[in-house]
Tab-separated table of C-alpha atoms in Angstrom:
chain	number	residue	atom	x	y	z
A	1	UNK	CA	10.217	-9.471	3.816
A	2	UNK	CA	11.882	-7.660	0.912
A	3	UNK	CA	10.836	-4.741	-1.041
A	4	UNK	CA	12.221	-3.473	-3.938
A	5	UNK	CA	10.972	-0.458	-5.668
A	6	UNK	CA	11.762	0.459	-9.583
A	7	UNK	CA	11.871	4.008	-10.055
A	8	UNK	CA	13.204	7.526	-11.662
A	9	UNK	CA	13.044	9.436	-9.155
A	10	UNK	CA	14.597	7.679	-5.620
A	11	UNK	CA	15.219	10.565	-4.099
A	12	UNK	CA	11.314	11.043	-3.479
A	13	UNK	CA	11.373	7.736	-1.384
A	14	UNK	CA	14.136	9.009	1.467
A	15	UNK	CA	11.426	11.153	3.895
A	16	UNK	CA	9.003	8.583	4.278
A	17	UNK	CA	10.580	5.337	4.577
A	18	UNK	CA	13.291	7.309	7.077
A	19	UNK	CA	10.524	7.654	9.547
A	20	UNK	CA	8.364	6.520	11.990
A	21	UNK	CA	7.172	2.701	11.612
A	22	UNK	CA	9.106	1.596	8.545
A	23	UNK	CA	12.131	3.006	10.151
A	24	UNK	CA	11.816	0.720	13.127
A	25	UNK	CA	11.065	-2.160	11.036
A	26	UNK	CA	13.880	-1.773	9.158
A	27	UNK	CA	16.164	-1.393	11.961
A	28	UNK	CA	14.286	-4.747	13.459
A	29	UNK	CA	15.106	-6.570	9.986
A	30	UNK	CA	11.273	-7.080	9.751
A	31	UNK	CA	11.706	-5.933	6.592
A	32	UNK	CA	14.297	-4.917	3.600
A	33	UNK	CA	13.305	-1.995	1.361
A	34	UNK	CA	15.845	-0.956	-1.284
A	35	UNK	CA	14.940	1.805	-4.109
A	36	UNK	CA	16.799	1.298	-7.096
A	37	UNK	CA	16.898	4.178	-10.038
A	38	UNK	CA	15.685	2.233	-12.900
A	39	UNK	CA	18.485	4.260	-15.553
A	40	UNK	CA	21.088	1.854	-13.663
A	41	UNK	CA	19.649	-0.837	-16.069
A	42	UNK	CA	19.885	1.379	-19.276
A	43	UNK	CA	22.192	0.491	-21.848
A	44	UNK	CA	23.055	3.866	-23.909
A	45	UNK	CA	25.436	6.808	-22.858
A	46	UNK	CA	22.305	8.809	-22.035
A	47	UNK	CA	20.845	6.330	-19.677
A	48	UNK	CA	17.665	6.509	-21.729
A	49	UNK	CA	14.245	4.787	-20.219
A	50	UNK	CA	11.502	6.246	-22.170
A	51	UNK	CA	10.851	5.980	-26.304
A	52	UNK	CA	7.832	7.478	-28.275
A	53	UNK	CA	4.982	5.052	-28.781
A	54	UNK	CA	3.996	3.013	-32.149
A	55	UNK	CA	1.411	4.785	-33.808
A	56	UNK	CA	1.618	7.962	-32.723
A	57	UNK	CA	0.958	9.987	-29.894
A	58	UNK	CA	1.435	12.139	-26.704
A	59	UNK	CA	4.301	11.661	-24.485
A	60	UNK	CA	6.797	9.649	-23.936
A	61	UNK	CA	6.678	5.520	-23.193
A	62	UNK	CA	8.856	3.207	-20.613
A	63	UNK	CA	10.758	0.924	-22.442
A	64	UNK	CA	9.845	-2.867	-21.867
A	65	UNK	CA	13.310	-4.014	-21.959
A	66	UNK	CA	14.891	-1.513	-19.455
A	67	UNK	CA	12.599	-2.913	-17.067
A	68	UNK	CA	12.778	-6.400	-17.929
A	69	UNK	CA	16.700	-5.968	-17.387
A	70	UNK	CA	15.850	-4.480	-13.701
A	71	UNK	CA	13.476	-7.036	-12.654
A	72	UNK	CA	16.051	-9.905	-13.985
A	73	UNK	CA	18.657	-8.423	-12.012
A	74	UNK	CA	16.485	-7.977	-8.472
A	75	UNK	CA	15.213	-12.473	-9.177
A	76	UNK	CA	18.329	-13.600	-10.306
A	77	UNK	CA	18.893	-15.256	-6.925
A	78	UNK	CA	15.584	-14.451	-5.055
A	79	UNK	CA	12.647	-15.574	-7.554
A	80	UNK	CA	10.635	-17.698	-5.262
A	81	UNK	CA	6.751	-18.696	-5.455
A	82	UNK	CA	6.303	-16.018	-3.124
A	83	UNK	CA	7.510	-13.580	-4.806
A	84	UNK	CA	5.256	-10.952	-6.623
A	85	UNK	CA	5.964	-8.483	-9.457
A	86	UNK	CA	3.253	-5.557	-9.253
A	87	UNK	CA	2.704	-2.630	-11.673
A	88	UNK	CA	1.236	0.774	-10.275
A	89	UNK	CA	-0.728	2.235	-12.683
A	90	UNK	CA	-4.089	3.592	-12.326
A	91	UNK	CA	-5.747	0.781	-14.714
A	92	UNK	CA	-5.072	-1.540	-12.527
A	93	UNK	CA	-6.707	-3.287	-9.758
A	94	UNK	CA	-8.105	-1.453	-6.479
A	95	UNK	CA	-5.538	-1.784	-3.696
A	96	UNK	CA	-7.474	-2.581	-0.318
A	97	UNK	CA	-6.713	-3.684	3.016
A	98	UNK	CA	-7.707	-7.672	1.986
A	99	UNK	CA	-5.012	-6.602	-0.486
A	100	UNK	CA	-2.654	-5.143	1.427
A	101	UNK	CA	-2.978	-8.589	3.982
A	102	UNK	CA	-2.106	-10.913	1.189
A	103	UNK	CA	0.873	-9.237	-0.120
A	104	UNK	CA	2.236	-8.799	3.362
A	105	UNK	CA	2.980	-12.460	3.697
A	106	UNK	CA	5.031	-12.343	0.742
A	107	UNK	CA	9.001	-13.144	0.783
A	108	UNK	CA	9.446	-10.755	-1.904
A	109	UNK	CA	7.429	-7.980	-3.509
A	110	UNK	CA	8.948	-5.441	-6.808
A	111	UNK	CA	7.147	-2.403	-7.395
A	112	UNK	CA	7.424	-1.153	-10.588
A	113	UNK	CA	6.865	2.870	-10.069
A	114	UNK	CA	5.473	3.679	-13.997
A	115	UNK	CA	5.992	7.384	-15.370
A	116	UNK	CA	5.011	9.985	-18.406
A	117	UNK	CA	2.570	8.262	-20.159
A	118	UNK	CA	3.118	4.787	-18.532
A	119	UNK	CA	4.670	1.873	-19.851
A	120	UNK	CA	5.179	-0.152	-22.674
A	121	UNK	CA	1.546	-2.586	-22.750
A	122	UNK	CA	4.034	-6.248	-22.686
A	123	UNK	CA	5.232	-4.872	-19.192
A	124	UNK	CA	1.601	-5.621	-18.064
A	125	UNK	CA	1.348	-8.815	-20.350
A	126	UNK	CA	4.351	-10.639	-19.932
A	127	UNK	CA	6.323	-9.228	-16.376
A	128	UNK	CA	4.564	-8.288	-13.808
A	129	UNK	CA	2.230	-10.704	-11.851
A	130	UNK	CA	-0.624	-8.195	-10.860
A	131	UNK	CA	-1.248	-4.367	-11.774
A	132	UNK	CA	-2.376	-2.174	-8.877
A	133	UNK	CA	-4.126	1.494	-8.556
A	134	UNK	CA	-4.477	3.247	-5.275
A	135	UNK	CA	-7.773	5.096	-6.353
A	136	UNK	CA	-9.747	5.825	-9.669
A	137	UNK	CA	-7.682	9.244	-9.913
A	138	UNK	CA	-4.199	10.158	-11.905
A	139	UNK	CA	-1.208	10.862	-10.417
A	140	UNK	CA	1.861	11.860	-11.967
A	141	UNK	CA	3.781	8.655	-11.670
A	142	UNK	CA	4.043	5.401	-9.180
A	143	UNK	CA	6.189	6.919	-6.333
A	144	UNK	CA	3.414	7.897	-4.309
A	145	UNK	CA	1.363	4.812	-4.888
A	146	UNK	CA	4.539	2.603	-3.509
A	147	UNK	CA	4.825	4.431	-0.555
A	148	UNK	CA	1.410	3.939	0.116
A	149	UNK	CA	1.330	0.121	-0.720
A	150	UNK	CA	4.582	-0.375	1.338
A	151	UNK	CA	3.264	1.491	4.295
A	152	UNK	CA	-0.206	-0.402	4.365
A	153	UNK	CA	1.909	-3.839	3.861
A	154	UNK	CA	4.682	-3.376	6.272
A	155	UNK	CA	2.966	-2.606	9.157
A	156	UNK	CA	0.592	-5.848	8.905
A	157	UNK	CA	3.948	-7.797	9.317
A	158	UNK	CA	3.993	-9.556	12.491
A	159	UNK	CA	6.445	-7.866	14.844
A	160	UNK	CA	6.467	-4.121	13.099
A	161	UNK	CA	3.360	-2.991	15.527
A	162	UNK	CA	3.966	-3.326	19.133
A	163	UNK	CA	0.198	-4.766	19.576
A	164	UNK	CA	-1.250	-6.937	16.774
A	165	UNK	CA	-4.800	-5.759	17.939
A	166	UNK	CA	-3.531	-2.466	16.610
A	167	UNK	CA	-4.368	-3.423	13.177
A	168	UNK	CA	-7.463	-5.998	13.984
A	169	UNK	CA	-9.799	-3.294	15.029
A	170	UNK	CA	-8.799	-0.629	12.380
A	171	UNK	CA	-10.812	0.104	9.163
A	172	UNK	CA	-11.441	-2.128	6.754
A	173	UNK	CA	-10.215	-5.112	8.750
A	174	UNK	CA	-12.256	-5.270	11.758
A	175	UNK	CA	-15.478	-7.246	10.760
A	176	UNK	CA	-14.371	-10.612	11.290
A	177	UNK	CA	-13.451	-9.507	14.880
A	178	UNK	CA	-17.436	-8.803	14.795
A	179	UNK	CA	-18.638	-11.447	12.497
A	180	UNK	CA	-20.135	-9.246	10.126
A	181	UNK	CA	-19.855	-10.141	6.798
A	182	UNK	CA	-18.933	-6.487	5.360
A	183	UNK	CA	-16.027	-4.562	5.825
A	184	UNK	CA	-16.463	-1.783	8.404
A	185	UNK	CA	-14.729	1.628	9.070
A	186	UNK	CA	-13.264	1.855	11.928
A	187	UNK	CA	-15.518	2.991	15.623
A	188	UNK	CA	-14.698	6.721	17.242
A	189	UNK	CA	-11.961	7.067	19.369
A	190	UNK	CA	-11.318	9.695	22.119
A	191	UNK	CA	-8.974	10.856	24.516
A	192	UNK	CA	-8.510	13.519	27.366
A	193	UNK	CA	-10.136	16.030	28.302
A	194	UNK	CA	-13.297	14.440	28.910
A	195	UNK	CA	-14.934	17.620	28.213
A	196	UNK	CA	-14.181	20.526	25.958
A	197	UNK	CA	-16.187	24.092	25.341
A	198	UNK	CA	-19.579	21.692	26.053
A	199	UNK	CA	-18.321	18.837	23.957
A	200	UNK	CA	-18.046	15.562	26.016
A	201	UNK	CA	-16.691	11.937	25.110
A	202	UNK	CA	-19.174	9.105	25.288
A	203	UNK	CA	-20.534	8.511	28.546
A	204	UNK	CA	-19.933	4.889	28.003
A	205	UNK	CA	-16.260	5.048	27.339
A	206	UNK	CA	-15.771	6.370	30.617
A	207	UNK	CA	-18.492	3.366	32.491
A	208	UNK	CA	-15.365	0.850	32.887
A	209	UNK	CA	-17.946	-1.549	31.370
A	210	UNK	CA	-15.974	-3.827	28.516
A	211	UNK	CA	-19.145	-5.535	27.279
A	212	UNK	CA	-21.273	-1.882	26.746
A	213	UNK	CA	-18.228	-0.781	25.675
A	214	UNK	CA	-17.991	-3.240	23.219
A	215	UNK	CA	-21.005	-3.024	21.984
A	216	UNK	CA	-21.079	0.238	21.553
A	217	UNK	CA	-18.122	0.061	19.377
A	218	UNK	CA	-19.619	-2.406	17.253
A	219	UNK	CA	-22.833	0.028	16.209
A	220	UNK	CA	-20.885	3.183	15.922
A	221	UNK	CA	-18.651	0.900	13.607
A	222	UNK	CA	-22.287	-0.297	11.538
A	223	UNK	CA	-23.567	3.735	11.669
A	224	UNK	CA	-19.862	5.309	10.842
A	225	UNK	CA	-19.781	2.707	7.370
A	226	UNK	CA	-23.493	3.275	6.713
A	227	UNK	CA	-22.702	7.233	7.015
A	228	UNK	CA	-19.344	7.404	4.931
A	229	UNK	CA	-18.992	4.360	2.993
A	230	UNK	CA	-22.463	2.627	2.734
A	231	UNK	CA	-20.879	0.740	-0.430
A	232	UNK	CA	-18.954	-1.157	1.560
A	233	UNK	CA	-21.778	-2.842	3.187
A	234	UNK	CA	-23.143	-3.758	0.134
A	235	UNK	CA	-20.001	-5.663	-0.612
C-alpha cells in the first residue's frame, strides 16, 4: 500500500511514522508513506498556498489549484480504481474502525492535510473522493488527523502485526468474532502480579479454562460498551 500525505508542515510527520509499527512496516515494504510539502506545487516566487475568501471573511483559504497540481502529480502514473483521495476536515465523515478496514485494502490512499480556515469548497466537490473527521472537535489543521488515519489503516494490513488476532479481538472490531450485531469495546486485560495492595485479576483468567474464559470475555465486552459507549449498541 501507498500513502501519500499533502501538507505544510512535514516536519510534524517525522516522530511518529519513525517509530514503532509503521516503522517496521515500512522497512517490510508493507507499506509506502511519503509526506510531501504541498508549496512544492506552488507556482509564485513566494510559494504561496493560501488566498482570502470571496465574500469576505476571517482567515486565510487553500487554494484549489495548488492542490489540484499536487494530487495530479502523486496519479499521474498510479490512479487506479483503488485508489482514494480523502479530505480531513472536521465536516466530514466520522472515521471508524469499519472505516479504517475498508481503506486499508486500498492500493493507494492521498491525504489531503487542510489548514487556516480550510480549503477552497471545489476541493471537496470536484477532487477528493471522500471527506473525513476524526471527532466532532477542531483541531488546528489535518496533520494530526493523518497520523491517526494512517496508524489505524496500516496496522490492519496483513503482515504489519505479528498475530492477525491482534486486531480481531480489539475495540470496535470484535463482534463478529461474537456474532453480535453491535460493535463492542474491547474485554479487560491483565497481567502480573496477580495481586496488588488487595487488588486481584479475575479469578477466571487464572482457571486455565478457554471456554469460561471465553465467555467471560464476551460479557465484560457487552457490560464495558453498555458502561462507556452504550450508543454503540444501539447502532
Amino acid at each position: 500500500m501507498k500513502v501519500d500525505i499533502l501538507t505544510l508542515f512535514p516536519d510534524m510527520f517525522k516522530g511518529p511514522f519513525d517509530e514503532s509499527i509503521l516503522k517496521r512496516a515500512q522497512e517490510k515494504g508493507l507499506v509506502e508513506i511519503n509526506i510531501h510539502n504541498l508549496r512544492d506545487w506552488a507556482k509564485d516566487k513566494h510559494k504561496t498556498v493560501d488566498d482570502r475568501p470571496f465574500g469576505g471573511g476571517i482567515g486565510m483559504i487553500l487554494k484549489l489549484d495548488v492542490i489540484d497540481r499536487a494530487i495530479s502529480s502523486l496519479t499521474t502514473d498510479h490512479r487506479t480504481p483503488n485508489t482514494k483521495i480523502v479530505l480531513l476536515d472536521a465536516g466530514g465523515k466520522n472515521f471508524t474502525q469499519k472505516y479504517a478496514k475498508r481503506l486499508s485494502m486500498l492500493d493507494h490512499l492521498i491525504l489531503i492535510a487542510g489548514r487556516y480556515e480550510g480549503v477552497d469548497y471545489r476541493v471537496h466537490e470536484k477532487l477528493a473522493d471522500e471527506v473525513i473527521s476524526i471527532g466532532d472537535y477542531v483541531l488546528t489543521g489535518g496533520e494530526l488527523p493523518a497520523m491517526v488515519i494512517t496508524d489505524a489503516i496500516v496496522r490492519l494490513i496483513p503482515g504489519v502485526l505479528e498475530k492477525s488476532e491482534a486486531t480481531e479481538f480489539e475495540s470496535f472490531s470484535q463482534a463478529t468474532n461474537y456474532k453480535l450485531p453491535a460493535t463492542l469495546l474491547e474485554y479487560p486485560q491483565y497481567t502480573r502480579p496477580k495481586e496488588y495492595r488487595g487488588w486481584e485479576v479475575p479469578k477466571v483468567l487464572l482457571s486455565g479454562n478457554h471456554k469460561e474464559i471465553e465467555k467471560w470475555r464476551k460479557e465484560q465486552s457487552i457490560e464495558r460498551t453498555k458502561k462507556s459507549r452504550p450508543d454503540l449498541l444501539r447502532r
